[in-house]
Amino acid sequence: MARVQPMSPFAEQFFGGAQLLDVAAGNLFALVDALDAIGPGFGENAGMRVAFAVDGTMQTDWSAPLPADADVMVFPRVAGG
Amino acid sequence: MNAPQDKTAFRPAYRVIGTRPVRPDGVDKVTGKAIYGPDFVASGMLQGAILRSPHPHARIRSINTKKAEALPGVKAVITGADFPGLAALEVAVGESSGNIKHVGRNCMAHEKVLYAGHAVAAVAATSSVIAEEALALIEVDYEVLPYVLTIDEALAADAPLLHDDIFTQGLDPKPTKPSNAALRFTIGRGDPDAALKGAHTVISGTYSALPVHQGYIEPHACVASWNADGQAQIWASSQGAFMIRSLTAAILGIALADIRVTPLEIGGGFGGKTTVYLEPVAMLLSRKTGRPVRLTMSRGDVFRASGPAPGGTMDIQLGADADGTITGVVMEFKLLGGAYPGSDTHPGAMSALAHYNIANSRVTGWDVLCNMASTAAYRAPGAPQTIFPVESCIDELAMKLGIDPIDLRLKNAVKPGDVGVMGMAAGEIGYVECLEAAKAHPHYSAPLGPNQGRGVAGGTWGNYGGPSTAVVSVSEDGSVLVTTGNPDIGGSRASMAIMAAETLQIPYEKVRVTITDTSSIGYSMLTGGSRTTFATGKAVIEACEQVIATLCQRAAAMWGVDAEQTEWRDGAVYCLSGDKQGSSLTMGQIAAKAGFSGGPISAEVSLNAQGFLPAFGVHICDTEVDPETGNVSVLRYTVVQDVGTAIHPDYVEGQMQGGAAQGIGWALNEGYVFDKDGRVDNPGFLDYRMPVCSDLPMIDTVMVEKPNPAHPYGVKGVGEVPIVPPLGAVGNAVSRAIGIRMHDLPLTPDRVYAAIKARA
Amino acid sequence: MSKLLISATVNGDAQQFLCDSGATLLDALRDELGLTGSKEGCGSGDCGACTVVLDGQMVCSCLVLAAEAEGRTVNTIEGVAEGSELHPVQRKFLEKGALQCGFCTPGFIVASKALLDHNPDPSESEVRYWLAGNLCRCTGYDKIVRAVLDAAAELRQERVPA
Ligand code: FES
Ligand code: FES
């Protein structure tokens, strides 16, 4: 199970303010699907607005395998200039 | 004048990296041959013009274009109604496509105008004179609405709403009423309230900054040509031809492969050319007329209708132990995002404290809508505004505790391995090294005269990686072509050529670089987020490595040995065993025979670059304040920055100096002023005062090179962070010069004079 | 509205062009003569991107009417190099990395050459004040000033009889 910490505003918007979710997923694609089942609409947002950090490192390749007990942070993607 | 100093202790020996060759596009740019956005001409091209709202907030009751259409020479007039997409998108949008809806409606108003300068109609005509005349003949019936331009006005209980479908995001429970607050975002850890209560010293204050413009000298411009068969071409200057393609296609509902966007030379962007304003409009005019159409913004349009960076207010409380350890920070800031939800709140909140290791913190940001042009990214978006109050408080704390301001920062600075608020451990970052280099710099210990003050400030920016594509081809004579899809905004052709030459171990002059159109190469994310040298550079290096592997295979086949028996050295393949041992074949010799072996030698690499690291900088600023007038002069300025590896040091220093100059402008002179009717009152370079040559001293640079292990040559993004520290550095210098803490930017002479007066 | 026919010497060549009575010299150079090296950054005389030399005098071509060029001599960025030989100011801009986006560069080079034509040994602050009418948003001016000072030094060397 990955330990998923959704940050503001996603926690409020999709997960009823939950700070920690346990999700089984082999990679971030599967994780996004699983989170979308918990918070409908999350998946559609993930493509544009969400960034992930896996075990303390930014991960933009969603196909990379997710370690069994990964810590996943879900936070807003930011744009640069 | 001080000679630039380099700190290269960490760097391995390179042959080309770190040299300062002339950029490949240089001669075109010093002789006037380079073709920028407003320079491109297409055969049969019409001139377009855009009618813009004089009102900051109004409902469009009707638009009558009949008279304009009847004017001889006018070929087409369009309004929001001609954007089939605008209404449809409104129906189709979920949260996620809201973005596209807003971008589209920012290009052409739909039902309502949200700022003075918002486009309401456009004309294509045989000359710009006729197009302008036609604009005057368009009749728009407005129902003028009350407007908001400040945070207090926008958040007042009875404030007029810009959008009735925007509900504050990030509130629990979800609000039931729409609001001008588009977003609330909080980030933090520990118990900052308790930490402040238990602190030895608490520094607090309310700070503010005005909206400022990116100020690129080239106004937005494009030419679009949309044929009857549905295929289109756009020629435009921007930070990303692929960005123009995706936004234009989404707004107009056409297939990506049907639009070919050719990047023209770009005359500055700084984040402001990361979206579309004109392209979808020019496309529709072209479809209606069957001819290519040019649209260009005037400087006034640029100020009124293209993205400023948000101003805002920042409340901060910072607590520390007696030894200067920062124990807790609570900060709340509100940024004026303009007509549509802005993008600076998240990065602003994430950056605010990211250069310090603070156990207890809470940073809350609000994105507040107002009747000003929609904000766009500006170099490290959000970070200058949120780091300014932090660096001001630290300066105040240093004075109060009698600690040297650099020592105080060193005590709290984030180091590799420190875990940040987002749970991520810092990589090979160099903030400490920057602070140490600043402290050792002669500037820091130089004597000061009367009415002078020295300010120090640090700052950080996260940078980015992401998707990029590069092609490397070996010509038949052994010369090398590198092709990318990233507009060269400040010398990136040179850095691509340097990295290719380094990898191939050939002279820089043997490599030529082309920036190509969206139909000629795989996707690259735009030139922004300080990502190009890192991410596109990685693609170039990998493509060079593939080319080397192919060259070795071809040579091995010619010698009848295994590829393992060859070695790449000095731009040639060497045979390591067999009877050909010691023989070598140059790139030219192998490439000339390509037709007799596996065919042309080239490689295209598309990747999603991981492992980017944030940038850190420390700036030192000396100012002198004239007590009679409040005028501030910048006497001396030094920029210290962790640059990873400086690929072409001139252009790295150039980023550091240019960013510092922009930050100095933000701190001292620049800011949007609105008149009593809610219009920008200073939409020109005379009244919107950017630093000129005589305002500034030489800007000394110290490049600290702490390589990024995730890049073959150690590259870190360098472009954005230099605009972050100046607000604090200048603010602290002025505050120390006059002995009064200054909270509100810009520090114009009247404000400084009033502060001096108020004390006397 | 009928157009005016203007005759002028542009970069040494006799040229004729048609223009509206309200057209600026900058418009005429860019749109009629195809000399797009002079840029429009503001159209109001505040950025210097359109700088040209008119009868030996540095002007913002966005503030001059095209019709005013009648019978006069105009020198633009396209005429600064002698054939394919770059002027020392152009060369020093390249060697010193004094441009990033390059949009302001034509104006700076024309203005810098005009300075050195008239003052071969300017101080740093003379350079800064002379160029104060040219905006650059990219460089912070440091490398531009160094390039101009270097070009001045090189030109003085050249002038010294061997
Ligand atoms: S365009 Fe002439 S001064 Fe700016
Ligand atoms: S180099 Fe871009 S404006 Fe000067």
mmCIF file of N, CA, C and O in Angstrom, chain B residues 375-425:
data_model
loop_
_atom_site.group_PDB
_atom_site.id
_atom_site.type_symbol
_atom_site.label_atom_id
_atom_site.label_comp_id
_atom_site.label_asym_id
_atom_site.label_seq_id
_atom_site.Cartn_x
_atom_site.Cartn_y
_atom_site.Cartn_z
ATOM 1 N N THR B 375 -3.192 37.882 -14.931
ATOM 2 C CA THR B 375 -1.749 37.823 -14.712
ATOM 3 C C THR B 375 -1.152 36.632 -15.453
ATOM 4 O O THR B 375 -1.814 35.633 -15.703
ATOM 5 N N ALA B 376 0.105 36.776 -15.791
ATOM 6 C CA ALA B 376 0.853 35.695 -16.436
ATOM 7 C C ALA B 376 2.120 35.469 -15.629
ATOM 8 O O ALA B 376 2.478 36.280 -14.773
ATOM 9 N N ALA B 377 2.774 34.365 -15.916
ATOM 10 C CA ALA B 377 4.007 34.070 -15.200
ATOM 11 C C ALA B 377 5.026 35.187 -15.431
ATOM 12 O O ALA B 377 5.064 35.805 -16.485
ATOM 13 N N TYR B 378 5.796 35.487 -14.426
ATOM 14 C CA TYR B 378 6.928 36.410 -14.561
ATOM 15 C C TYR B 378 8.070 35.810 -13.757
ATOM 16 O O TYR B 378 8.011 35.793 -12.539
ATOM 17 N N ARG B 379 9.056 35.282 -14.437
ATOM 18 C CA ARG B 379 10.317 34.862 -13.822
ATOM 19 C C ARG B 379 10.159 34.431 -12.360
ATOM 20 O O ARG B 379 10.032 35.278 -11.490
ATOM 21 N N ALA B 380 10.156 33.165 -12.071
ATOM 22 C CA ALA B 380 9.962 32.664 -10.705
ATOM 23 C C ALA B 380 8.624 33.125 -10.128
ATOM 24 O O ALA B 380 8.562 33.676 -9.023
ATOM 25 N N PRO B 381 7.528 32.871 -10.868
ATOM 26 C CA PRO B 381 6.239 33.455 -10.495
ATOM 27 C C PRO B 381 5.832 33.204 -9.044
ATOM 28 O O PRO B 381 5.769 32.073 -8.600
ATOM 29 N N GLY B 382 5.547 34.279 -8.347
ATOM 30 C CA GLY B 382 5.082 34.211 -6.967
ATOM 31 C C GLY B 382 6.195 34.333 -5.941
ATOM 32 O O GLY B 382 5.972 34.820 -4.835
ATOM 33 N N ALA B 383 7.389 33.913 -6.299
ATOM 34 C CA ALA B 383 8.470 33.879 -5.307
ATOM 35 C C ALA B 383 8.984 35.265 -4.885
ATOM 36 O O ALA B 383 9.208 35.497 -3.698
ATOM 37 N N PRO B 384 9.157 36.208 -5.822
ATOM 38 C CA PRO B 384 9.657 37.515 -5.352
ATOM 39 C C PRO B 384 8.723 38.144 -4.319
ATOM 40 O O PRO B 384 9.183 38.684 -3.302
ATOM 41 N N GLN B 385 7.411 38.043 -4.573
ATOM 42 C CA GLN B 385 6.445 38.665 -3.677
ATOM 43 C C GLN B 385 6.431 38.013 -2.296
ATOM 44 O O GLN B 385 6.226 38.696 -1.289
ATOM 45 N N THR B 386 6.592 36.696 -2.229
ATOM 46 C CA THR B 386 6.478 36.034 -0.927
ATOM 47 C C THR B 386 7.817 35.971 -0.194
ATOM 48 O O THR B 386 7.843 35.890 1.030
ATOM 49 N N ILE B 387 8.913 36.023 -0.922
ATOM 50 C CA ILE B 387 10.211 35.967 -0.245
ATOM 51 C C ILE B 387 10.631 37.353 0.250
ATOM 52 O O ILE B 387 11.367 37.476 1.224
ATOM 53 N N PHE B 388 10.113 38.388 -0.373
ATOM 54 C CA PHE B 388 10.415 39.764 0.074
ATOM 55 C C PHE B 388 10.114 39.971 1.567
ATOM 56 O O PHE B 388 10.992 40.413 2.327
ATOM 57 N N PRO B 389 8.899 39.633 2.059
ATOM 58 C CA PRO B 389 8.663 39.828 3.494
ATOM 59 C C PRO B 389 9.527 38.933 4.375
ATOM 60 O O PRO B 389 9.942 39.358 5.462
ATOM 61 N N VAL B 390 9.823 37.724 3.917
ATOM 62 C CA VAL B 390 10.654 36.820 4.714
ATOM 63 C C VAL B 390 12.051 37.408 4.878
ATOM 64 O O VAL B 390 12.608 37.488 5.989
ATOM 65 N N GLU B 391 12.621 37.865 3.763
ATOM 66 C CA GLU B 391 13.983 38.414 3.820
ATOM 67 C C GLU B 391 14.022 39.742 4.580
ATOM 68 O O GLU B 391 15.037 40.074 5.188
ATOM 69 N N SER B 392 12.925 40.481 4.546
ATOM 70 C CA SER B 392 12.865 41.732 5.317
ATOM 71 C C SER B 392 12.850 41.425 6.810
ATOM 72 O O SER B 392 13.547 42.065 7.603
ATOM 73 N N CYS B 393 12.034 40.439 7.216
ATOM 74 C CA CYS B 393 11.950 40.069 8.633
ATOM 75 C C CYS B 393 13.283 39.534 9.140
ATOM 76 O O CYS B 393 13.681 39.809 10.275
ATOM 77 N N ILE B 394 13.955 38.756 8.304
ATOM 78 C CA ILE B 394 15.237 38.204 8.741
ATOM 79 C C ILE B 394 16.240 39.342 8.938
ATOM 80 O O ILE B 394 17.036 39.343 9.879
ATOM 81 N N ASP B 395 16.170 40.347 8.075
ATOM 82 C CA ASP B 395 17.055 41.501 8.231
ATOM 83 C C ASP B 395 16.753 42.230 9.540
ATOM 84 O O ASP B 395 17.667 42.615 10.281
ATOM 85 N N GLU B 396 15.479 42.379 9.811
ATOM 86 C CA GLU B 396 15.077 43.058 11.039
ATOM 87 C C GLU B 396 15.528 42.252 12.259
ATOM 88 O O GLU B 396 15.993 42.804 13.261
ATOM 89 N N LEU B 397 15.370 40.932 12.143
ATOM 90 C CA LEU B 397 15.792 40.047 13.236
ATOM 91 C C LEU B 397 17.299 40.168 13.467
ATOM 92 O O LEU B 397 17.758 40.241 14.619
ATOM 93 N N ALA B 398 18.052 40.207 12.376
ATOM 94 C CA ALA B 398 19.510 40.317 12.501
ATOM 95 C C ALA B 398 19.872 41.594 13.246
ATOM 96 O O ALA B 398 20.749 41.601 14.124
ATOM 97 N N MET B 399 19.194 42.688 12.920
ATOM 98 C CA MET B 399 19.490 43.958 13.578
ATOM 99 C C MET B 399 19.131 43.886 15.056
ATOM 100 O O MET B 399 19.862 44.354 15.924
ATOM 101 N N LYS B 400 17.971 43.277 15.325
ATOM 102 C CA LYS B 400 17.503 43.220 16.702
ATOM 103 C C LYS B 400 18.412 42.354 17.569
ATOM 104 O O LYS B 400 18.682 42.695 18.720
ATOM 105 N N LEU B 401 18.863 41.228 17.028
ATOM 106 C CA LEU B 401 19.691 40.312 17.814
ATOM 107 C C LEU B 401 21.179 40.652 17.710
ATOM 108 O O LEU B 401 21.999 40.010 18.361
ATOM 109 N N GLY B 402 21.507 41.627 16.873
ATOM 110 C CA GLY B 402 22.915 41.974 16.704
ATOM 111 C C GLY B 402 23.724 40.866 16.045
ATOM 112 O O GLY B 402 24.873 40.631 16.398
ATOM 113 N N ILE B 403 23.099 40.170 15.115
ATOM 114 C CA ILE B 403 23.793 39.095 14.393
ATOM 115 C C ILE B 403 24.021 39.559 12.957
ATOM 116 O O ILE B 403 23.166 40.218 12.371
ATOM 117 N N ASP B 404 25.148 39.193 12.399
ATOM 118 C CA ASP B 404 25.419 39.505 10.995
ATOM 119 C C ASP B 404 24.342 38.859 10.126
ATOM 120 O O ASP B 404 24.005 37.687 10.323
ATOM 121 N N PRO B 405 23.779 39.618 9.178
ATOM 122 C CA PRO B 405 22.648 39.064 8.417
ATOM 123 C C PRO B 405 22.993 37.828 7.598
ATOM 124 O O PRO B 405 22.125 36.988 7.366
ATOM 125 N N ILE B 406 24.229 37.707 7.158
ATOM 126 C CA ILE B 406 24.583 36.472 6.428
ATOM 127 C C ILE B 406 24.755 35.314 7.414
ATOM 128 O O ILE B 406 24.279 34.199 7.165
ATOM 129 N N ASP B 407 25.375 35.580 8.566
ATOM 130 C CA ASP B 407 25.499 34.519 9.576
ATOM 131 C C ASP B 407 24.121 34.022 10.011
ATOM 132 O O ASP B 407 23.918 32.823 10.206
ATOM 133 N N LEU B 408 23.189 34.962 10.169
ATOM 134 C CA LEU B 408 21.842 34.563 10.578
ATOM 135 C C LEU B 408 21.214 33.650 9.529
ATOM 136 O O LEU B 408 20.579 32.647 9.850
ATOM 137 N N ARG B 409 21.419 33.992 8.267
ATOM 138 C CA ARG B 409 20.872 33.139 7.205
ATOM 139 C C ARG B 409 21.584 31.788 7.178
ATOM 140 O O ARG B 409 20.962 30.756 6.976
ATOM 141 N N LEU B 410 22.903 31.817 7.387
ATOM 142 C CA LEU B 410 23.651 30.548 7.406
ATOM 143 C C LEU B 410 23.135 29.622 8.507
ATOM 144 O O LEU B 410 23.035 28.413 8.322
ATOM 145 N N LYS B 411 22.781 30.210 9.614
ATOM 146 C CA LYS B 411 22.288 29.413 10.736
ATOM 147 C C LYS B 411 21.010 28.656 10.367
ATOM 148 O O LYS B 411 20.760 27.551 10.841
ATOM 149 N N ASN B 412 20.209 29.240 9.516
ATOM 150 C CA ASN B 412 18.899 28.663 9.206
ATOM 151 C C ASN B 412 18.801 28.075 7.792
ATOM 152 O O ASN B 412 17.761 27.527 7.423
ATOM 153 N N ALA B 413 19.881 28.199 7.018
ATOM 154 C CA ALA B 413 19.811 27.843 5.599
ATOM 155 C C ALA B 413 19.516 26.361 5.399
ATOM 156 O O ALA B 413 19.960 25.508 6.168
ATOM 157 N N VAL B 414 18.767 26.062 4.330
ATOM 158 C CA VAL B 414 18.477 24.672 3.992
ATOM 159 C C VAL B 414 19.740 24.047 3.380
ATOM 160 O O VAL B 414 20.480 24.698 2.646
ATOM 161 N N LYS B 415 19.974 22.790 3.760
ATOM 162 C CA LYS B 415 21.173 22.077 3.304
ATOM 163 C C LYS B 415 20.761 20.777 2.637
ATOM 164 O O LYS B 415 19.658 20.286 2.862
ATOM 165 N N PRO B 416 21.672 20.185 1.846
ATOM 166 C CA PRO B 416 21.343 18.894 1.243
ATOM 167 C C PRO B 416 20.898 17.903 2.322
ATOM 168 O O PRO B 416 21.502 17.843 3.392
ATOM 169 N N GLY B 417 19.839 17.187 2.040
ATOM 170 C CA GLY B 417 19.338 16.197 2.999
ATOM 171 C C GLY B 417 18.250 16.720 3.909
ATOM 172 O O GLY B 417 17.474 15.946 4.459
ATOM 173 N N ASP B 418 18.170 18.042 4.092
ATOM 174 C CA ASP B 418 17.094 18.595 4.924
ATOM 175 C C ASP B 418 15.751 18.284 4.273
ATOM 176 O O ASP B 418 15.585 18.448 3.070
ATOM 177 N N VAL B 419 14.811 17.850 5.095
ATOM 178 C CA VAL B 419 13.495 17.516 4.548
ATOM 179 C C VAL B 419 12.611 18.754 4.602
ATOM 180 O O VAL B 419 12.477 19.392 5.649
ATOM 181 N N GLY B 420 12.055 19.106 3.460
ATOM 182 C CA GLY B 420 11.247 20.320 3.370
ATOM 183 C C GLY B 420 9.796 20.077 3.732
ATOM 184 O O GLY B 420 9.396 18.968 4.092
ATOM 185 N N VAL B 421 9.011 21.144 3.619
ATOM 186 C CA VAL B 421 7.606 21.087 4.013
ATOM 187 C C VAL B 421 6.837 20.052 3.198
ATOM 188 O O VAL B 421 5.856 19.489 3.653
ATOM 189 N N MET B 422 7.295 19.799 1.974
ATOM 190 C CA MET B 422 6.563 18.862 1.142
ATOM 191 C C MET B 422 7.098 17.442 1.265
ATOM 192 O O MET B 422 6.797 16.583 0.448
ATOM 193 N N GLY B 423 7.891 17.214 2.307
ATOM 194 C CA GLY B 423 8.352 15.865 2.580
ATOM 195 C C GLY B 423 9.508 15.427 1.705
ATOM 196 O O GLY B 423 9.875 14.261 1.714
ATOM 197 N N MET B 424 10.033 16.347 0.932
ATOM 198 C CA MET B 424 11.123 15.972 0.041
ATOM 199 C C MET B 424 12.456 16.410 0.635
ATOM 200 O O MET B 424 12.587 17.529 1.124
ATOM 201 N N ALA B 425 13.439 15.488 0.554
ATOM 202 C CA ALA B 425 14.768 15.820 1.049
ATOM 203 C C ALA B 425 15.487 16.635 -0.017
ATOM 204 O O ALA B 425 15.438 16.312 -1.196
#
